[in-house]
Coordinates of C-alpha atoms and ligand atoms in Angstrom, one line a residue:
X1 CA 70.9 7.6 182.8
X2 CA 69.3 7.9 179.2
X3 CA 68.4 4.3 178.1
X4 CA 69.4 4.1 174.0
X5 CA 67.2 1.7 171.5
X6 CA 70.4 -0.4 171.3
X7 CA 69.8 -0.8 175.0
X8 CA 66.7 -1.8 174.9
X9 CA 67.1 -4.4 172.0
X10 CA 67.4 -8.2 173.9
X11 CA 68.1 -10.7 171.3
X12 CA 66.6 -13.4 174.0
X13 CA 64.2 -13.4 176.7
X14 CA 66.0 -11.9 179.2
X15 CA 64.5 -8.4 180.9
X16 CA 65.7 -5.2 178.6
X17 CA 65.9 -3.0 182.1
X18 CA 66.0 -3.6 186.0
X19 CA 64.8 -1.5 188.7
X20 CA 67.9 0.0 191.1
X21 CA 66.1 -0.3 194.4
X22 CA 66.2 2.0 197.5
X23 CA 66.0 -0.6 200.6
X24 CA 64.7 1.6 202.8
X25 CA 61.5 1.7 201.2
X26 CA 61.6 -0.7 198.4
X27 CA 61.1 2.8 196.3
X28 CA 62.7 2.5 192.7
X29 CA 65.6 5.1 192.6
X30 CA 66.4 4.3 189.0
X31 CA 65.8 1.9 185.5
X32 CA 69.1 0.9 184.3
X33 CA 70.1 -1.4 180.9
X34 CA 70.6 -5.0 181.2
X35 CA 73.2 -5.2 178.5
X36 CA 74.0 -8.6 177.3
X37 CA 76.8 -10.6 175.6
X38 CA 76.9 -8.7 172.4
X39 CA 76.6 -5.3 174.9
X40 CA 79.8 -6.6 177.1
X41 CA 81.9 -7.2 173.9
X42 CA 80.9 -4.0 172.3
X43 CA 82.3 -2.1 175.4
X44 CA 85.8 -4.4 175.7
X45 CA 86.5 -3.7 172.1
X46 CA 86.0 -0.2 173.0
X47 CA 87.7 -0.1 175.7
X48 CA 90.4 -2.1 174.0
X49 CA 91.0 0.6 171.7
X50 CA 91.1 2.9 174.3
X51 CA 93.3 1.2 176.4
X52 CA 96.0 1.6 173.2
X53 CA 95.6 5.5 173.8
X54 CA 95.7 5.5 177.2
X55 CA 98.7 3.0 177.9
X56 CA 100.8 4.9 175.5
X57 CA 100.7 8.1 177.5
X58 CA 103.0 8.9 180.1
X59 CA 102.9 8.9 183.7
X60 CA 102.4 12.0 184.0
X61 CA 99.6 12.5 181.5
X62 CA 97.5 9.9 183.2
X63 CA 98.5 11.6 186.6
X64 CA 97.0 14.7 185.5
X65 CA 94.1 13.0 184.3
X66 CA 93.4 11.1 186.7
X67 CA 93.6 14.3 189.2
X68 CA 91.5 15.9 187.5
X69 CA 88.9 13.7 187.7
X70 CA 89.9 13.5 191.3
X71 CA 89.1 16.6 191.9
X72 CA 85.4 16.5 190.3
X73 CA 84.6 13.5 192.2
X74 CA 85.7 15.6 195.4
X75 CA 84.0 18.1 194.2
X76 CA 80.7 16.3 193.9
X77 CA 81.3 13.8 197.0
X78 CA 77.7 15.1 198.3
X79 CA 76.3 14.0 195.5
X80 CA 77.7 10.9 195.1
X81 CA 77.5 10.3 199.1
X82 CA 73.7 10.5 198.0
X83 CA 74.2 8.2 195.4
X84 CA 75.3 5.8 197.5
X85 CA 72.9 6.8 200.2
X86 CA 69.8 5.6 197.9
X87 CA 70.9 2.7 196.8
X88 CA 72.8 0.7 199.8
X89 CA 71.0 2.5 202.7
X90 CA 73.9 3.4 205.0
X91 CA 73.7 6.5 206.3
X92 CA 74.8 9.4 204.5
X93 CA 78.2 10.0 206.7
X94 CA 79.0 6.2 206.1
X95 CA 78.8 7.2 202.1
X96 CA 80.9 10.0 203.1
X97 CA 83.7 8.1 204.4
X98 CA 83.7 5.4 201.9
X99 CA 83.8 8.0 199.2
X100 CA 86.5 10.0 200.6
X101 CA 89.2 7.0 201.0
X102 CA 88.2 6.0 197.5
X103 CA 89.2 9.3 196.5
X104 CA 92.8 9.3 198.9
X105 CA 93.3 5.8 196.9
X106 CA 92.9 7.3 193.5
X107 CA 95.3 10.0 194.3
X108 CA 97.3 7.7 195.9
X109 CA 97.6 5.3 192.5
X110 CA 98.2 8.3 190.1
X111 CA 100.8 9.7 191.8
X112 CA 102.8 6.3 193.0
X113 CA 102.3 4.5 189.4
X114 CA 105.6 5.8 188.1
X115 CA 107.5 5.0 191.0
X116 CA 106.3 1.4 191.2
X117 CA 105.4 -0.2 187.7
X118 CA 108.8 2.6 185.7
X119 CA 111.5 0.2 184.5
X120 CA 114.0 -0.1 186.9
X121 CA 118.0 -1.5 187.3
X122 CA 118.5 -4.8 189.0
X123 CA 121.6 -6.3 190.0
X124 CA 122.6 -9.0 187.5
X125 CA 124.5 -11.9 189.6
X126 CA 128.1 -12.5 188.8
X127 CA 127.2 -15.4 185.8
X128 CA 125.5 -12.6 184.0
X129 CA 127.8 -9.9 185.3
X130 CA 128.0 -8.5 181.4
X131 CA 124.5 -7.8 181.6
X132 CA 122.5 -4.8 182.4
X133 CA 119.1 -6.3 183.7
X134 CA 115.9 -4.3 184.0
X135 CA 112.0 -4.8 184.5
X136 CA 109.5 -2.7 183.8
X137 CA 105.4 -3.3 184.9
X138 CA 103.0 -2.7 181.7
X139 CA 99.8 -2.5 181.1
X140 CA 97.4 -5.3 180.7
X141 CA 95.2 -4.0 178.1
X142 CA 91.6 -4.1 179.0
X143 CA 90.4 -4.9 182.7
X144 CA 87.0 -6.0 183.3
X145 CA 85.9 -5.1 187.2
X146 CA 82.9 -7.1 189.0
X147 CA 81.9 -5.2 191.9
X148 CA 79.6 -5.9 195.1
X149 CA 77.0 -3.6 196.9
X150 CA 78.4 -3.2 200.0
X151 CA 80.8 -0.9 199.6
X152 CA 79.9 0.3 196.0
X153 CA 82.5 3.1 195.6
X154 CA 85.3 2.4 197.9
X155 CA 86.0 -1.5 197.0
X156 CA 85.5 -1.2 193.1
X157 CA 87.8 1.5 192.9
X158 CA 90.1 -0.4 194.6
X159 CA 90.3 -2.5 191.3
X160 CA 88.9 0.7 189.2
X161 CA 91.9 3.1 190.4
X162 CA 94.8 1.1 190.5
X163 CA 94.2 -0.6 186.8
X164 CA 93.6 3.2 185.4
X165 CA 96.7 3.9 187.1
X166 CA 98.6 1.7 185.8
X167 CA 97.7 2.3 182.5
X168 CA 94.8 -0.1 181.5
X169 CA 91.1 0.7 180.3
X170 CA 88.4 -0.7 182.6
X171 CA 85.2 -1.8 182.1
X172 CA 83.3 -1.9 185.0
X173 CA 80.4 -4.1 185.7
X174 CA 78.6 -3.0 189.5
X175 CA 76.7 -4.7 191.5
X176 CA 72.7 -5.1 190.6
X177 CA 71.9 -3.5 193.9
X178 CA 74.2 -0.5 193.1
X179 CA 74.5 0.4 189.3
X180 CA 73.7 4.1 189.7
X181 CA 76.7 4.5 192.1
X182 CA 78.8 2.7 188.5
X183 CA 77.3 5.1 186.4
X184 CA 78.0 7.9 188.5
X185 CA 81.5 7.1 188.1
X186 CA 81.7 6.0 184.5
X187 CA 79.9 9.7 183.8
X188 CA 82.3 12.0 185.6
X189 CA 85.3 10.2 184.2
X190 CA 83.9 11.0 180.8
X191 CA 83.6 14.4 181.6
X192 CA 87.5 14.3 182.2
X193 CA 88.4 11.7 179.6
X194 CA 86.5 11.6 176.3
X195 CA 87.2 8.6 175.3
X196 CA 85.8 4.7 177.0
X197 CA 88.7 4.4 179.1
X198 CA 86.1 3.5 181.9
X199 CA 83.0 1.9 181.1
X200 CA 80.4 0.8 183.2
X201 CA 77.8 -2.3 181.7
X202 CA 74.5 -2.6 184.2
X203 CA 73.0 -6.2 184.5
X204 CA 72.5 -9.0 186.7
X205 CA 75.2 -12.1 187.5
X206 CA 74.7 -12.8 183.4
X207 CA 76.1 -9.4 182.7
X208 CA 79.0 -10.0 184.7
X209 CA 79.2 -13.7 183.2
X210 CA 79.4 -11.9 180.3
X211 CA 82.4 -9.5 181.5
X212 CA 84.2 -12.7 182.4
X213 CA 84.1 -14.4 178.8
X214 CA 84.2 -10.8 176.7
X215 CA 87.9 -11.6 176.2
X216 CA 89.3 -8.9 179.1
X217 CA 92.8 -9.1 179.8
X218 CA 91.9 -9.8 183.7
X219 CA 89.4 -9.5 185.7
X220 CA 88.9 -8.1 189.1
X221 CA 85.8 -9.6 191.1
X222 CA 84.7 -8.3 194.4
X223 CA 81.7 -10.4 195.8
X224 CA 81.1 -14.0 197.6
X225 CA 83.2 -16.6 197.4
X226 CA 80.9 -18.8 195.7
X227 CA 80.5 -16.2 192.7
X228 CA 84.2 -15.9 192.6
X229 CA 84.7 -19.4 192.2
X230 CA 82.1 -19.4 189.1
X231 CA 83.8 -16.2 187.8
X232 CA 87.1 -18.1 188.0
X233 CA 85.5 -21.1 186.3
X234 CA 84.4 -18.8 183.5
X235 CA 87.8 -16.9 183.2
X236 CA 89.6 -20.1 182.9
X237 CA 88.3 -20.9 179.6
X238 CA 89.9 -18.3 178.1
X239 CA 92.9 -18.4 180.7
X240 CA 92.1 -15.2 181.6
X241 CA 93.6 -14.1 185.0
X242 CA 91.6 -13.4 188.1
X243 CA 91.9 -11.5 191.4
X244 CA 89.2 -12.3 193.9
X245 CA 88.3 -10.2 196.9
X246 CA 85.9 -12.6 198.4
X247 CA 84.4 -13.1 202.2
X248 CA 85.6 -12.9 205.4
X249 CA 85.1 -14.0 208.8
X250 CA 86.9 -11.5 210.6
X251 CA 88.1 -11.6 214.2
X252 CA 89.0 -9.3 217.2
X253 CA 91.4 -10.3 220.1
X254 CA 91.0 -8.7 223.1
X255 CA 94.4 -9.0 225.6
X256 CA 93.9 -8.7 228.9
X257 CA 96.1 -5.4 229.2
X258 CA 93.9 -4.5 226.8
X259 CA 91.7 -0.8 226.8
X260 CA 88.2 -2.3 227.3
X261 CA 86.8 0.9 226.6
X262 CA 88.7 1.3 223.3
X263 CA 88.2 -2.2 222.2
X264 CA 84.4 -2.5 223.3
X265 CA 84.2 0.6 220.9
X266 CA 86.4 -0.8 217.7
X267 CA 84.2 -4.1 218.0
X268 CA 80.6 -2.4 218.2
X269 CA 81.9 -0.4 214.9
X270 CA 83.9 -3.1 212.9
X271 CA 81.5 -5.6 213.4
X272 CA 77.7 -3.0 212.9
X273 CA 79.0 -0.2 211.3
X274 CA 77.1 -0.5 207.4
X275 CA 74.7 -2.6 209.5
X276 CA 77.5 -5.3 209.4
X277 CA 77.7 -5.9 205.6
X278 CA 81.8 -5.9 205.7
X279 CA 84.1 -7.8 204.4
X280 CA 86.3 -7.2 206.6
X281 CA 83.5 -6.4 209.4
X282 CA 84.2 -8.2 213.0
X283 CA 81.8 -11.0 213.3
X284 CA 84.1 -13.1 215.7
X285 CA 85.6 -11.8 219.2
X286 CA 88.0 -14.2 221.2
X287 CA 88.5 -12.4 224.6
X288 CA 91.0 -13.4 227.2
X289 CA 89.2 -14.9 230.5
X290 CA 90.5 -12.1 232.5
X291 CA 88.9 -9.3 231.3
X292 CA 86.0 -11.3 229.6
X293 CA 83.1 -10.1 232.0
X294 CA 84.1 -6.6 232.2
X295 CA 84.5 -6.4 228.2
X296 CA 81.2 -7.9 227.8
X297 CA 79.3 -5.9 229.9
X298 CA 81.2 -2.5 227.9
X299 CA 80.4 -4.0 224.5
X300 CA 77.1 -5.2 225.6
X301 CA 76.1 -1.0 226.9
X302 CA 78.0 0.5 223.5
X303 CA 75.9 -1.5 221.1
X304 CA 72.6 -1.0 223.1
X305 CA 72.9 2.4 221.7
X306 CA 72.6 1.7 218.3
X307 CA 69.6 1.1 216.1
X308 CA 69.0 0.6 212.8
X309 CA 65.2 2.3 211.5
X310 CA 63.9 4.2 208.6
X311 CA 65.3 7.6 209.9
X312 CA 67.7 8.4 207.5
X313 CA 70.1 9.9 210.9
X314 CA 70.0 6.5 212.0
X315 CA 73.5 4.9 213.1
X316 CA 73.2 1.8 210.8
X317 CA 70.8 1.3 207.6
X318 CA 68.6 -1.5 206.5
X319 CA 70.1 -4.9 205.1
X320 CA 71.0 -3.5 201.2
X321 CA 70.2 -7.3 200.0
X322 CA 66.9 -8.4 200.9
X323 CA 68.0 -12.1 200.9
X324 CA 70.7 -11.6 203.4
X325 CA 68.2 -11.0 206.2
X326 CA 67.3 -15.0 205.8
X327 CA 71.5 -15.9 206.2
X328 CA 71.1 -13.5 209.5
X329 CA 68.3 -15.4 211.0
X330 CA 69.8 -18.9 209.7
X331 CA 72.9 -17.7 212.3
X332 CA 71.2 -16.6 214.8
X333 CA 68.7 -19.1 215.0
X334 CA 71.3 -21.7 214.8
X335 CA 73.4 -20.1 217.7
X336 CA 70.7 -20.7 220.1
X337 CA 69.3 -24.0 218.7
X338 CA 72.9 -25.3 219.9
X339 CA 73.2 -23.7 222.9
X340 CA 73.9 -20.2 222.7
X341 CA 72.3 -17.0 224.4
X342 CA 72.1 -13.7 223.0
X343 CA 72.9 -11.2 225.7
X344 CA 71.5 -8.6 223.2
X345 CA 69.4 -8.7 220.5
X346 CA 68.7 -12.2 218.9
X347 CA 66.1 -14.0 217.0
X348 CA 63.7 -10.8 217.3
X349 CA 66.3 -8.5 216.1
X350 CA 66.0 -9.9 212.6
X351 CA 63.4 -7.6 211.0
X352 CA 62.3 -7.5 207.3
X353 CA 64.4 -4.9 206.2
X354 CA 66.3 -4.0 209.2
X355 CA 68.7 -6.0 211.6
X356 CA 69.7 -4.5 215.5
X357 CA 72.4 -5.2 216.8
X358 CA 73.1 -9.1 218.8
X359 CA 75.7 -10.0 220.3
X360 CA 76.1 -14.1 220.6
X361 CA 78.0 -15.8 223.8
X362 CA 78.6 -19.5 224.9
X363 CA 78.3 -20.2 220.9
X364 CA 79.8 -23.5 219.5
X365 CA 82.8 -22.9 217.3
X366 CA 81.6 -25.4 214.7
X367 CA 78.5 -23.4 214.5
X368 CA 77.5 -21.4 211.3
X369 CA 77.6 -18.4 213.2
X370 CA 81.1 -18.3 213.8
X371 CA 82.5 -20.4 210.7
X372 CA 79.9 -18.5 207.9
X373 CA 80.1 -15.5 206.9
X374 CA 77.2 -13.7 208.5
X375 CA 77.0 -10.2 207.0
X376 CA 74.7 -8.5 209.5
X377 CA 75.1 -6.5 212.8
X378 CA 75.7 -10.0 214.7
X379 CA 79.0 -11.0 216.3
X380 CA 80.1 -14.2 218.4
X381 CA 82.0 -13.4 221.9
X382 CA 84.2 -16.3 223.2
X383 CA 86.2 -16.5 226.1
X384 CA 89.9 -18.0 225.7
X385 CA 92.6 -19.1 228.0
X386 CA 95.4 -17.1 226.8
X387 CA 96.4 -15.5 222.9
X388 CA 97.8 -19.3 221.9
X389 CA 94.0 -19.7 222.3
X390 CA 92.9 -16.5 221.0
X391 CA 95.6 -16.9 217.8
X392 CA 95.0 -20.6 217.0
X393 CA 90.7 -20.0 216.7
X394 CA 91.1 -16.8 215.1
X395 CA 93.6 -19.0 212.5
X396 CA 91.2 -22.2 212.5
X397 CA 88.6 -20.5 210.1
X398 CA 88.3 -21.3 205.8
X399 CA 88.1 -17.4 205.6
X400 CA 91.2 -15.4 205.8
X401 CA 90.7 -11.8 205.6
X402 CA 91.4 -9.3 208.0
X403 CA 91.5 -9.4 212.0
X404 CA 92.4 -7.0 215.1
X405 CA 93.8 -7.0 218.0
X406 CA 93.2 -5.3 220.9
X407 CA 97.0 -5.5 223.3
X408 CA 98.8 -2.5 224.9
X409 CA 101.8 -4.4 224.9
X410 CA 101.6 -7.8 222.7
X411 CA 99.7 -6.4 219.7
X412 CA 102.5 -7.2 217.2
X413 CA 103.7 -10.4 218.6
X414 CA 99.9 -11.4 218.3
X415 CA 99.2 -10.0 215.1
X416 CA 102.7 -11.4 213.7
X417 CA 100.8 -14.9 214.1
X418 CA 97.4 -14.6 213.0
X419 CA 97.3 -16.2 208.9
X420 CA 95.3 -13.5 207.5
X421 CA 95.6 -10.5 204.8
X422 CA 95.6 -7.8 207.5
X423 CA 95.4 -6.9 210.9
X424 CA 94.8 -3.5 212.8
X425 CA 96.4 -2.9 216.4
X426 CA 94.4 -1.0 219.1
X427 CA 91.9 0.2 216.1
X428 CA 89.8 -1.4 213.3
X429 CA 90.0 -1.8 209.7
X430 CA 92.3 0.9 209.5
X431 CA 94.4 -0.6 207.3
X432 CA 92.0 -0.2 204.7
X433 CA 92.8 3.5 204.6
X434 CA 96.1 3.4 204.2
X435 CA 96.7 3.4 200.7
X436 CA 100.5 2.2 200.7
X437 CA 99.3 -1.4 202.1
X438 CA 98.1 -4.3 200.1
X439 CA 94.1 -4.8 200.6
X440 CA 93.2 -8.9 200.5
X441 CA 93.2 -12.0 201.8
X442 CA 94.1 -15.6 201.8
X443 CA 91.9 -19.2 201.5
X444 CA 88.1 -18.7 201.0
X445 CA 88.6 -14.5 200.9
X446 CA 90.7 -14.9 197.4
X447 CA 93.9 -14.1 196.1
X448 CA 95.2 -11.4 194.8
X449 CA 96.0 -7.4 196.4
X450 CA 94.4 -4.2 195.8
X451 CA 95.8 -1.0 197.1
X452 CA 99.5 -0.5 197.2
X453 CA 102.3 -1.2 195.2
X454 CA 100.7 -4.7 194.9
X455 CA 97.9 -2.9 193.8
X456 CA 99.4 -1.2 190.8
X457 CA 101.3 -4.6 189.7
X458 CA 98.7 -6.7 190.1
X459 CA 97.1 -4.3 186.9
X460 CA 100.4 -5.0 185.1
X461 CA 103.1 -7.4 183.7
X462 CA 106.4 -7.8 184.0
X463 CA 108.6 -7.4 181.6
X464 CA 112.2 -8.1 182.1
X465 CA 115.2 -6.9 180.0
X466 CA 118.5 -8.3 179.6
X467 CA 121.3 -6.4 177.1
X468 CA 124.5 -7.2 176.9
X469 CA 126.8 -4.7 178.3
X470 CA 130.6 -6.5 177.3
X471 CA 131.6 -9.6 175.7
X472 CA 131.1 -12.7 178.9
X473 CA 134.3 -13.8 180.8
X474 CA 131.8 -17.5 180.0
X475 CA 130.2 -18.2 176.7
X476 CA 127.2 -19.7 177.7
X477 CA 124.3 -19.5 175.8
X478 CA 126.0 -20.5 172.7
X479 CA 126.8 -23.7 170.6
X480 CA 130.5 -22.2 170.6
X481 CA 131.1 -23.0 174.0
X482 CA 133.3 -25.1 175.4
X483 CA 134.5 -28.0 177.8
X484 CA 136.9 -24.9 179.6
X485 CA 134.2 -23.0 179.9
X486 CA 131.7 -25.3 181.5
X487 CA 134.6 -26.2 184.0
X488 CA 135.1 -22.6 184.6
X489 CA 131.2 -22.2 185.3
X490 CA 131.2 -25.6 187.6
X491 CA 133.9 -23.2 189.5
X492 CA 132.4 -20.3 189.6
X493 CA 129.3 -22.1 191.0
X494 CA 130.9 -23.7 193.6
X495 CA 132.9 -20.8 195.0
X496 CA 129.4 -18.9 195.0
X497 CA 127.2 -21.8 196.6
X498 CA 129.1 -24.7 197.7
X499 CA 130.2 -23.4 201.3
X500 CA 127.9 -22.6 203.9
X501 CA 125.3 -25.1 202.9
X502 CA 125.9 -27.1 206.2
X503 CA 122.3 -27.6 208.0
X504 CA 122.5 -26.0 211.6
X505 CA 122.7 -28.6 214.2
X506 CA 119.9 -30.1 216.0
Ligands
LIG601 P1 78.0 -11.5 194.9 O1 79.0 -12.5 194.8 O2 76.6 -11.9 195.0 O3 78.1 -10.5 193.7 C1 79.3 -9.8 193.4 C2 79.2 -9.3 191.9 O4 79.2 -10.5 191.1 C3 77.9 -8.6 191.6 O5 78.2 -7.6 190.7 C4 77.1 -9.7 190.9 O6 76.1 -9.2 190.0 C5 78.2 -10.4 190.1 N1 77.8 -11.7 189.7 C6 76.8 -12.5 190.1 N2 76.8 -13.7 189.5 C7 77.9 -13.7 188.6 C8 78.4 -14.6 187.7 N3 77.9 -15.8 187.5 N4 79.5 -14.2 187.0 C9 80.1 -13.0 187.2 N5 79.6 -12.1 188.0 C10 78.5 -12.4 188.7 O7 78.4 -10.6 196.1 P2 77.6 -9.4 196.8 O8 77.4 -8.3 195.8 O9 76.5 -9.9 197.6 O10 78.7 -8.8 197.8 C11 78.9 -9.2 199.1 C12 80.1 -10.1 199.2 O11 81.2 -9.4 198.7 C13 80.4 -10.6 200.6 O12 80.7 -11.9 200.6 C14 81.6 -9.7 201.0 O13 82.4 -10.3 202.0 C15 82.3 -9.6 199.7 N6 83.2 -8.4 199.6 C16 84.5 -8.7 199.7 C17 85.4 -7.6 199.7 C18 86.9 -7.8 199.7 O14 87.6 -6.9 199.4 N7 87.4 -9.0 200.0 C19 84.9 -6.2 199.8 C20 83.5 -6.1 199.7 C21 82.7 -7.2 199.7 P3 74.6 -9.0 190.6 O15 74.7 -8.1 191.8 O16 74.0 -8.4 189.5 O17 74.1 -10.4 190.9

């Protein structure tokens, strides 16, 4: 990325570049702007006018646009997987993956957009029975997008996709630790789209500070919960509405008909797959007391095969933020202080850059381990009574993200409890690839859905239509009416609603 004088111009003290770094090595991949207020407002009014152009085409002119761009972002996956690669660390297949669901998402969102957010019939109730009622979902305007580092592709284009979709320009500010992957994006979408329909701004939190008070119509933020509650501070000066996709402190059931083999494997993956920096990673396991040693012992041998080093084949990468590695330690440390034992990994698994894989047993519930969000290779293994138990600790947590369960016959009736966003059955995180289902959470992870139909109206508002079809049997909404009609319209109400409003009985 070129850097232009107008980049380098910083009306205060603040740095006029930062170094995008690869955490492998500490190497510098790339120099990237630090744009500031003036820099953020300059790209919304852009974008603003560009949100005019491309909200007044039609679905299917933002379809084929959107394909198109589609298809070059296939096209070049490698190179973005490598992208991705330098900056977070994971491993190149893990870049792959997240890459190629962010692409099945996009294509999902161009081609469902009509279907979902086109203005539609409803029925109009017998009072307004000379109506013809109909909503249609429209665009915002301009969408500002905060994104994290952990999944730099996959979750921002969560927001990214489903706002385009839908119609609205985005600016797009990514996370320090992953700007390149941003301006990968914003530069392959201009190759399609020559105009700033998507933008990307590079900075620090102040950037994205900025984003939040740049006058955005809303603004999607991806991160911690304790930036999303500042970036919700900020947005509400302006009443500016927010979607959060914060934390998570995810958990997997294991049944007792479970397959050990299966769920030893889905808990090894969810929980140190991208080294454990997931949102919606495993970090807790409630397993019933049945199967408990045999399921430890499974998980315990699956794990001991995966290592995180240097080697760029490794299963898992290095810790993408160096300052997570001291929240690790914090939980693991604590986890023993108070009684628990690592029956792999532990204290000496924390390295500098670089985190194996530990598994926790016999750790108080009320420790930070289980009730923090960890974000590292680490998860807590409990044994429980029965699923009441497994249910009512996976439930008792601030967080309330994802979860899975592990039940050849109870799955559903287990998952049908659990207060959470989303739950996978006898696999995990899958729902995250389906593109139909609504992506969030509930409590300390946010508010708000990506993905999904709930995806394309949360990027949208509603407007609803009445028009008069014929003359109303009831002249309501009119000085003219009178004492009949009202009489006629205390009828009408009771005939609709005034039977079968007897309680049960006890
Ligand atoms: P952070 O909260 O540290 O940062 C998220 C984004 O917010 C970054 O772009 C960051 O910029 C920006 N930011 C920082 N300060 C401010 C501010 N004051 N105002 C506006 N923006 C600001 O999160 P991480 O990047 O560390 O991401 C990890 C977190 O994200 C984890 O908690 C994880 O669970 C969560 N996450 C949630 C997902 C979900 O869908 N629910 C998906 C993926 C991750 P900068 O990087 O420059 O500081």
């Amino acid at each position: 990325m070129t850097l232009t004088e107008n980049d380098l111009q910083t009306a205060d003290a603040r740095p006029a570049t930062f170094d995008s770094l690869n955490p492998r090595n500490g190497d510098v991949v790339e120099t990237y702007p630090v744009h500031g207020e003036a820099d953020v407002r300059a790209a919304v009014e852009r974008a603003r006018e560009a949100a005019a152009w491309w909200g007044a085409l039609s679905y299917d002119e933002r379809k084929e646009r959107l394909n198109t761009w589609k298809g070059v972002i296939t096209r070049r996956i490698a190179q973005l997987a490598e992208v991705i690669h330098q900056e977070t660390g994971k491993p190149h297949g893990d870049a792959l993956l997240e890459s190629s669901l962010a692409i099945d998402h996009l294509a999902w969102a161009a081609s469902h957009a009509e279907k979902v957010l086109k203005r539609r019939k409803v029925p109009s109730g017998l009072v307004m029975a000379n109506q013809r009622a109909t909503v249609e979902y429209r665009p915002l305007g301009v969408v500002g997008v905060i994104g994290p580092w952990n999944y730099p592709v996959f979750t921002p284009m969560g927001s990214i996709a489903y706002a385009l979709a839908a119609g609205n320009a985005v600016v797009f500010k990514p996370s320090e630790y992953t700007p390149g992957v941003g301006a990968w994006l914003a530069s392959t979408f201009r190759e399609v789209i020559d105009r700033p329909v998507l933008q990307v701004v590079t900075g620090l939190g102040d950037t994205g500070a900025a984003l939040c008070r740049a006058g955005v119509d809303k603004l999607a933020f991806t991160g911690s919960t304790a930036t999303g509650k500042k970036v919700m501070a900020a947005c509400s000066e302006t009443l500016t509405p927010v979607l959060i996709e914060a934390g998570g402190k995810d958990a997997l059931i294991v049944d007792e008909d479970a397959d050990l083999d299966a769920a030893a494997d889905g808990a090894v993956w969810g929980a140190c797959a991208n080294a454990g920096q997931t949102c919606a990673g495993v970090e807790r396991i409630y397993v019933h007391e049945r199967v408990y040693d045999e399921f430890l012992t499974k998980l315990v041998a699956k794990a001991s095969d995966i290592h995180g080093t240097v080697d760029t084949q490794a299963a898992i990468g290095p810790i993408t933020m160096p300052s997570q590695v001291d929240v690790i330690r914090r939980h693991v440390d604590d986890a023993i202080a108070r009684g628990g034992r690592a029956v792999l990994g532990g204290p000496d698994a924390v390295g500098e850059r670089f985190v194996q894989p530990t598994i926790l047993v016999d750790v108080p519930e009320d420790s930070s381990a289980v009730t923090e969000e960890t974000f590292g290779p680490t998860m807590t293994v409990a044994k429980v009574r029965d699923m009441d138990e497994a249910v009512a600790r996976t439930n008792d947590s601030r967080y309330a993200l994802g979860s899975t369960v592990y039940s050849k016959a109870h799955g559903m009736q287990i998952a049908e409890r659990l207060r959470v966003g989303m739950t996978a059955i006898n696999g995990v995180i899958t729902f995250a690839g389906v593109p139909s289902l609504p992506f969030g959470g509930i409590g300390d992870s946010g508010f708000g859905r990506i993905h999904g139909p709930e995806g394309l109206k949360e990027f949208s508002y509603a407007h609803a239509i009445t028009r008069q079809r014929m003359k109303p049997l009831l002249a309501l909404t009119t000085f003219a009416r009178t004492e009949k009609d009202e009489q006629r319209m205390a009828k009408l109400i009771t005939m609709l609603h005034g039977r079968g409003s007897t309680l049960p009985k006890p």
